[in-house]
Backbone as a chain_set.jsonl record, in Angstrom:
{"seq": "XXXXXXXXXXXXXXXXXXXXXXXXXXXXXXXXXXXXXXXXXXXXXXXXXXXXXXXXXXXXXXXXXXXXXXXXXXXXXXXXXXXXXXXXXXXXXXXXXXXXXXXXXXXXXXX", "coords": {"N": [[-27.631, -11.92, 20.08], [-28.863, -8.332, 20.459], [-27.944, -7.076, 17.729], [-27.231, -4.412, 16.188], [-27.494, -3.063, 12.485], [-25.313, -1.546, 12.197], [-22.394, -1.236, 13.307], [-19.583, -0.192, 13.812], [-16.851, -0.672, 12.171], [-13.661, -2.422, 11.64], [-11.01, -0.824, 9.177], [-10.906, -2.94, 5.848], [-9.156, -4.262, 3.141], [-10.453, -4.102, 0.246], [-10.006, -4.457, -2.481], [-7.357, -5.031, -3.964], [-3.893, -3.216, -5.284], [-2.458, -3.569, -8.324], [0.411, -4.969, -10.227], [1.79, -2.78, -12.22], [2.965, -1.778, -15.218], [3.969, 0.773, -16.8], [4.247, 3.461, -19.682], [6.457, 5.89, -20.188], [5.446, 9.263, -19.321], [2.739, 9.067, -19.647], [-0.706, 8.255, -18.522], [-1.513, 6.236, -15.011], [-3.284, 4.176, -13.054], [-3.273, 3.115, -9.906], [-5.248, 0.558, -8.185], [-7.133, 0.885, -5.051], [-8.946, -0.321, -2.646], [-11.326, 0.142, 0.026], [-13.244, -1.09, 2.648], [-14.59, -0.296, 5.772], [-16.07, 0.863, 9.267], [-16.183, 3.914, 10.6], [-15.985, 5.318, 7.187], [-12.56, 4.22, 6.208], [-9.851, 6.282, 6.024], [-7.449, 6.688, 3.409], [-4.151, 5.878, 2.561], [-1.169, 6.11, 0.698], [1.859, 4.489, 0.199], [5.338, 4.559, -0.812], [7.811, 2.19, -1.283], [8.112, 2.087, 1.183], [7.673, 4.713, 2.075], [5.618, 8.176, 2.469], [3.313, 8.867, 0.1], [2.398, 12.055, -1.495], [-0.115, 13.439, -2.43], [-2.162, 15.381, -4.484], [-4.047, 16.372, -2.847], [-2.325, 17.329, -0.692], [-0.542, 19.223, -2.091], [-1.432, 20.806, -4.4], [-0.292, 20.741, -7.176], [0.336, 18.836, -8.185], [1.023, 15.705, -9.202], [-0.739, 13.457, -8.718], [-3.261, 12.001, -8.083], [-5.325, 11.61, -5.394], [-8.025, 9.278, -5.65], [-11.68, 9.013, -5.057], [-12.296, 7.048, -4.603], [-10.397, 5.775, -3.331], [-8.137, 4.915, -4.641], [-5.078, 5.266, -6.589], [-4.241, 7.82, -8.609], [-2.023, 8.603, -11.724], [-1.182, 11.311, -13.464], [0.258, 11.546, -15.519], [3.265, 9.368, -15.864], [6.252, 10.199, -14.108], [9.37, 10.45, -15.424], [12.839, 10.932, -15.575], [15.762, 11.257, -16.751], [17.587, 12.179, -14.542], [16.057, 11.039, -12.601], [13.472, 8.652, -10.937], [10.81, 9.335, -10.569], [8.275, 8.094, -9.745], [8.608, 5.361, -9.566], [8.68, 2.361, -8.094], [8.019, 0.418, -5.672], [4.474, 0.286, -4.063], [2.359, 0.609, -1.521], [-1.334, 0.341, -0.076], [-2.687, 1.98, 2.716], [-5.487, 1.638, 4.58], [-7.362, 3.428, 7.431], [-8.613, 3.385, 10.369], [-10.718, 4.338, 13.269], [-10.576, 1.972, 14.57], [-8.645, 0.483, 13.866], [-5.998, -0.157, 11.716], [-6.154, -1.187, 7.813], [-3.568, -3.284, 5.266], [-2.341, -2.716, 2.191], [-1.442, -5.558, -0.191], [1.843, -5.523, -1.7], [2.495, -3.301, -4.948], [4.187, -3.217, -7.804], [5.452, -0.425, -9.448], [6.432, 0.251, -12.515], [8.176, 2.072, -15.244], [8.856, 1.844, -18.543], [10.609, 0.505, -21.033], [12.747, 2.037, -20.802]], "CA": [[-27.833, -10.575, 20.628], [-29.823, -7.635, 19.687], [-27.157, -6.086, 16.982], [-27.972, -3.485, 14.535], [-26.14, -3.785, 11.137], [-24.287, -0.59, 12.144], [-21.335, -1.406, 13.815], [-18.161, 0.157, 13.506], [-16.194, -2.197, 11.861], [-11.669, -1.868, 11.644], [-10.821, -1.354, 7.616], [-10.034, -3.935, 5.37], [-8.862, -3.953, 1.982], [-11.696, -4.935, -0.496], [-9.662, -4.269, -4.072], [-5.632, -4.728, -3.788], [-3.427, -2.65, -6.351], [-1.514, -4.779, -9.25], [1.731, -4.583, -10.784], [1.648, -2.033, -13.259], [4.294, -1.244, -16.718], [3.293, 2.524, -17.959], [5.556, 3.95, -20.516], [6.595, 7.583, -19.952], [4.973, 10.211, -19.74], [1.291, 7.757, -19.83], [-1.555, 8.381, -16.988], [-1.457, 4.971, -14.851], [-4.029, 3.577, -12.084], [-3.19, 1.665, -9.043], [-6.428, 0.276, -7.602], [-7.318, 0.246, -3.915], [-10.437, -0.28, -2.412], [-11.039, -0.198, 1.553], [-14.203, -0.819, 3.58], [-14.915, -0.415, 6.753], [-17.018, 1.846, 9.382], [-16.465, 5.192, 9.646], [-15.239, 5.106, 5.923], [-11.152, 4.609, 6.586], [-8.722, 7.413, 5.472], [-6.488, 5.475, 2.556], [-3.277, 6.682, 2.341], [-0.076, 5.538, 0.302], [2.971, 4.662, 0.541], [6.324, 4.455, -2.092], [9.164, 2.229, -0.422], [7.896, 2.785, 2.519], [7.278, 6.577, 2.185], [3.931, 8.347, 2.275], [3.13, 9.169, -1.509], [1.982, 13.117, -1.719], [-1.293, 13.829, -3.805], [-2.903, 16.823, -4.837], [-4.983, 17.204, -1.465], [-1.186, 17.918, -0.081], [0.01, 19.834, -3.005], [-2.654, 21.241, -5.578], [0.075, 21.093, -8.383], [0.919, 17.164, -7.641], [0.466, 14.854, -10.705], [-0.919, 12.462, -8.454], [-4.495, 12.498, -7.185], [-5.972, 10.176, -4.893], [-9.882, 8.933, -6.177], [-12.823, 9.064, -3.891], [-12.752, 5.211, -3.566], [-8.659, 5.66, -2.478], [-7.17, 4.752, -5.806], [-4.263, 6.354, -6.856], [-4.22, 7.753, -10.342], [-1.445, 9.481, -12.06], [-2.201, 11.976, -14.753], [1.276, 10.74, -16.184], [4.283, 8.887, -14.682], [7.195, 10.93, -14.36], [10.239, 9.892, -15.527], [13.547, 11.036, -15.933], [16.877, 10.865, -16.839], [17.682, 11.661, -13.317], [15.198, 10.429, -11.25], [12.294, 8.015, -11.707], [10.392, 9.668, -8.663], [7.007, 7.162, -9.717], [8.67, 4.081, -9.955], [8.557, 1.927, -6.78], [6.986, -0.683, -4.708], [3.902, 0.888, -3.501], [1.218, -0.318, -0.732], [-2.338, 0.996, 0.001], [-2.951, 1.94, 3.799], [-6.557, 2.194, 5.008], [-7.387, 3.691, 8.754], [-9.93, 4.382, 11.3], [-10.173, 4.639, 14.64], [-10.313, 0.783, 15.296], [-7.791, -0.319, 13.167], [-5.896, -0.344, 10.108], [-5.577, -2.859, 7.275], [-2.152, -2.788, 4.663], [-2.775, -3.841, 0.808], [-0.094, -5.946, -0.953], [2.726, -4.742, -2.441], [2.075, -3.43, -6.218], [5.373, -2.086, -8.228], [4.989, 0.57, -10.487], [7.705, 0.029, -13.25], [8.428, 2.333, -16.026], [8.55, 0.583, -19.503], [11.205, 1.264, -22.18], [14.054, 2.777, -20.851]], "C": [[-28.581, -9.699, 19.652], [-28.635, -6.747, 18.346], [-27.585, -5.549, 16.015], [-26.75, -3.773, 13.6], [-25.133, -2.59, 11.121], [-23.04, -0.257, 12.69], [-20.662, -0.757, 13.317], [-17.177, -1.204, 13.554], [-14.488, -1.463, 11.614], [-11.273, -1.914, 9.814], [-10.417, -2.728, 7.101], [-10.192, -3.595, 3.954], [-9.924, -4.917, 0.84], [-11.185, -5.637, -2.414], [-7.776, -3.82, -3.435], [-5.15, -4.089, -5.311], [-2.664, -3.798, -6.754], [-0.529, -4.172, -9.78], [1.321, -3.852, -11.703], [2.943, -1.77, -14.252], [3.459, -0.459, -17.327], [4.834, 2.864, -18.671], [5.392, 5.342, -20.137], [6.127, 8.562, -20.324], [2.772, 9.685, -20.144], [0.444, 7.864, -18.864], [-1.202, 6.077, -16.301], [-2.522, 5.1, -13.386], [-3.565, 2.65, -11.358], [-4.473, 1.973, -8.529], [-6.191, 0.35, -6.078], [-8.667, 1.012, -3.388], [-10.928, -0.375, -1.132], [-12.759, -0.041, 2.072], [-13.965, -0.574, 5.243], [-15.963, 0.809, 7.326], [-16.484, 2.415, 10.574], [-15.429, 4.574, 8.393], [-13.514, 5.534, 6.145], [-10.935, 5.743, 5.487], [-8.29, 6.477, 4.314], [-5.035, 6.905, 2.398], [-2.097, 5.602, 1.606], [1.357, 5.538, 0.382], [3.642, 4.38, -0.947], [7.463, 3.64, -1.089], [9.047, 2.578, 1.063], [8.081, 4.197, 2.661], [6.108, 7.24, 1.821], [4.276, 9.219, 0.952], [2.339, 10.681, -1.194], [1.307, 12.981, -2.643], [-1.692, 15.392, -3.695], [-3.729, 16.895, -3.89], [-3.468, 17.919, -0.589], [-0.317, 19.111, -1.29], [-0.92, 19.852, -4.499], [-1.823, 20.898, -7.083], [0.634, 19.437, -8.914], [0.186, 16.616, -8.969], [-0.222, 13.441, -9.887], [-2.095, 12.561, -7.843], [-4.781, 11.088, -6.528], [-7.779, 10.073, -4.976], [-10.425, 8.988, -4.923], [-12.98, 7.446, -3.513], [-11.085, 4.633, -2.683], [-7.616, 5.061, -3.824], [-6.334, 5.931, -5.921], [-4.481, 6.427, -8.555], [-2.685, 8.868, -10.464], [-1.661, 9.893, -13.251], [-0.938, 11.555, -15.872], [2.423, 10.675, -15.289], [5.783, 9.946, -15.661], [8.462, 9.93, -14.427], [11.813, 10.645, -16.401], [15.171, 10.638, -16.43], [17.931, 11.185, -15.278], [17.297, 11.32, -12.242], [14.143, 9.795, -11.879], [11.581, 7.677, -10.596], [8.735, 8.348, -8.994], [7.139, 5.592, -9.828], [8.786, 3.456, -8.952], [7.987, 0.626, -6.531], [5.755, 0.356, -4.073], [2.723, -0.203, -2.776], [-0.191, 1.195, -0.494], [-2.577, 1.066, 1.514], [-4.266, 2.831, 4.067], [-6.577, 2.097, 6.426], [-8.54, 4.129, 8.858], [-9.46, 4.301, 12.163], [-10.258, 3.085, 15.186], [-9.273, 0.288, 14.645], [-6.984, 0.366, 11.878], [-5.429, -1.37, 9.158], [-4.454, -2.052, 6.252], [-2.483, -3.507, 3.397], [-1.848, -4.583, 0.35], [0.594, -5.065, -1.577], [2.547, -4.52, -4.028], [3.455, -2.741, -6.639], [4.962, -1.463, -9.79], [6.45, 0.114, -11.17], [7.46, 0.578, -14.534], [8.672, 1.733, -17.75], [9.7, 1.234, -20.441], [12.118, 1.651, -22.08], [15.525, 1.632, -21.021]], "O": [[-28.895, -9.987, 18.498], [-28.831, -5.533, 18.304], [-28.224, -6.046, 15.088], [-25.662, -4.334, 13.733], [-24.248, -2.526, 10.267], [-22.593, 0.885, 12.59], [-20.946, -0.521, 12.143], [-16.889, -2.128, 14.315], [-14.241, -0.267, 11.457], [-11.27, -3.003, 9.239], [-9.738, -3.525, 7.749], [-11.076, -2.852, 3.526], [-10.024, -6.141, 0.755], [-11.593, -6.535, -3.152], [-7.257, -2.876, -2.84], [-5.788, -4.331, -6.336], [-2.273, -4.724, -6.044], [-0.485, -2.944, -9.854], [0.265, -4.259, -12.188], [3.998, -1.538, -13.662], [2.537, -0.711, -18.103], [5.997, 2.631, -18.343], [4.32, 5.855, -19.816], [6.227, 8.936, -21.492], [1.939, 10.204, -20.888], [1.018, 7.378, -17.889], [-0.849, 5.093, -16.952], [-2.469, 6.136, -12.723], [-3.373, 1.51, -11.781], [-4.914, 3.112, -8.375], [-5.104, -0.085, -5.696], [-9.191, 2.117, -3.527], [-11.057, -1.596, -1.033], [-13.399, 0.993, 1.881], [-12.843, -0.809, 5.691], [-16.575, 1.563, 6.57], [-16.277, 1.693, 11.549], [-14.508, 3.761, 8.48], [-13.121, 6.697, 6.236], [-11.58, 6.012, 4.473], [-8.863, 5.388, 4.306], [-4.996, 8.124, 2.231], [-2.113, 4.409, 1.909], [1.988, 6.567, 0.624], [3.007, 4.092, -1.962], [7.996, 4.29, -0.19], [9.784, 3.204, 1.825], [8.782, 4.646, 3.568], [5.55, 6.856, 0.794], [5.207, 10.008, 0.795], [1.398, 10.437, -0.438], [1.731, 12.504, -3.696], [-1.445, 16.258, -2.856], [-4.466, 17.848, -4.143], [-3.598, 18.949, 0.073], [0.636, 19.748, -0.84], [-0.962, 19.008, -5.393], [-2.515, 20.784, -8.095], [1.242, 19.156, -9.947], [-0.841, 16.979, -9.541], [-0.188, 12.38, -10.511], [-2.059, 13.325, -6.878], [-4.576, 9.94, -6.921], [-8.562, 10.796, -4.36], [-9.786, 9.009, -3.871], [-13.524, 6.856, -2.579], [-10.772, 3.716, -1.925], [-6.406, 4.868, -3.705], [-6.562, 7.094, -5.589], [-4.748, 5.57, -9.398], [-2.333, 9.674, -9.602], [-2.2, 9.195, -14.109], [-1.256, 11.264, -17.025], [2.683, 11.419, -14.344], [6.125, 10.227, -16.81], [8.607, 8.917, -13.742], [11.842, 10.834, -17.617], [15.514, 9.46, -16.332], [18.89, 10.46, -15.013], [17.883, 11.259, -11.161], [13.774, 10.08, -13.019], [11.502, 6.66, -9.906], [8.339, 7.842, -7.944], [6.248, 4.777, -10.069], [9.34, 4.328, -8.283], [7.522, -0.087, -7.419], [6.231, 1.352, -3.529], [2.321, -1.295, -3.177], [-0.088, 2.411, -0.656], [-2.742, -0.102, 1.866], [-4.377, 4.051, 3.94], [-6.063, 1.113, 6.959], [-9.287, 4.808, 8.154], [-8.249, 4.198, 12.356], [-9.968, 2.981, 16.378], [-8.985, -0.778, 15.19], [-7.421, 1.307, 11.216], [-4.589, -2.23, 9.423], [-4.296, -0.832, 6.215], [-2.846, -4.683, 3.404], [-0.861, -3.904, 0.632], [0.157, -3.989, -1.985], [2.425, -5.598, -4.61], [3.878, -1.807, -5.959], [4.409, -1.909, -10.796], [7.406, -0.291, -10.509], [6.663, -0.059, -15.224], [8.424, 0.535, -17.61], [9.696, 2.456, -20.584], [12.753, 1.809, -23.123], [16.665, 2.095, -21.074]]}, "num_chains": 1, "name": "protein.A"}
């Protein structure tokens, strides 16, 4: 057939996030990398819970990159809570689809 190369295509995950060990108080990078066409959304999860960045809260230690990485400017960690530590997944969307990245766990180091 006659197809142009511009299809709208359903995301898929190009770059999965990896286990990570940051020590406290340390910036840390999970990777994720999503094609498709229109350019999916990426959004994250914690435990199955959507991860808040600084487009939802300006004051958020957590930004999400222009390629959908998460970065944190440092992992929080306390003595009563250890709100960055988790299982986390990468979820990219459009309007045909969405793909789900592997599971990456963030894990604190040291305590």
């Amino acid at each position: 057939g006659s197809h142009t190369q511009l299809e709208d295509t359903a995301p898929r995950i190009v770059e999965h996030p990896s286990d990570v060990l940051v020590s406290k108080g340390e910036p840390a990078t999970l990777s994720c990398k999503a094609e498709g066409r229109p350019a999916p959304v990426v959004e994250w999860y914690k435990d199955g819970e959507r991860v808040e960045t600084d487009r939802e809260d300006p004051r958020s230690h957590r930004t999400l990159l222009p390629g959908g990485s998460l970065f944190f400017l440092r992992i929080l960690h306390g003595r009563r809570g250890k709100p960055d530590e988790g299982v986390y997944v990468c979820v990219a969307r459009n309007y045909l689809g969405e793909a789900t990245s592997r599971n990456a766990s963030l894990e604190v180091a040291g305590e």
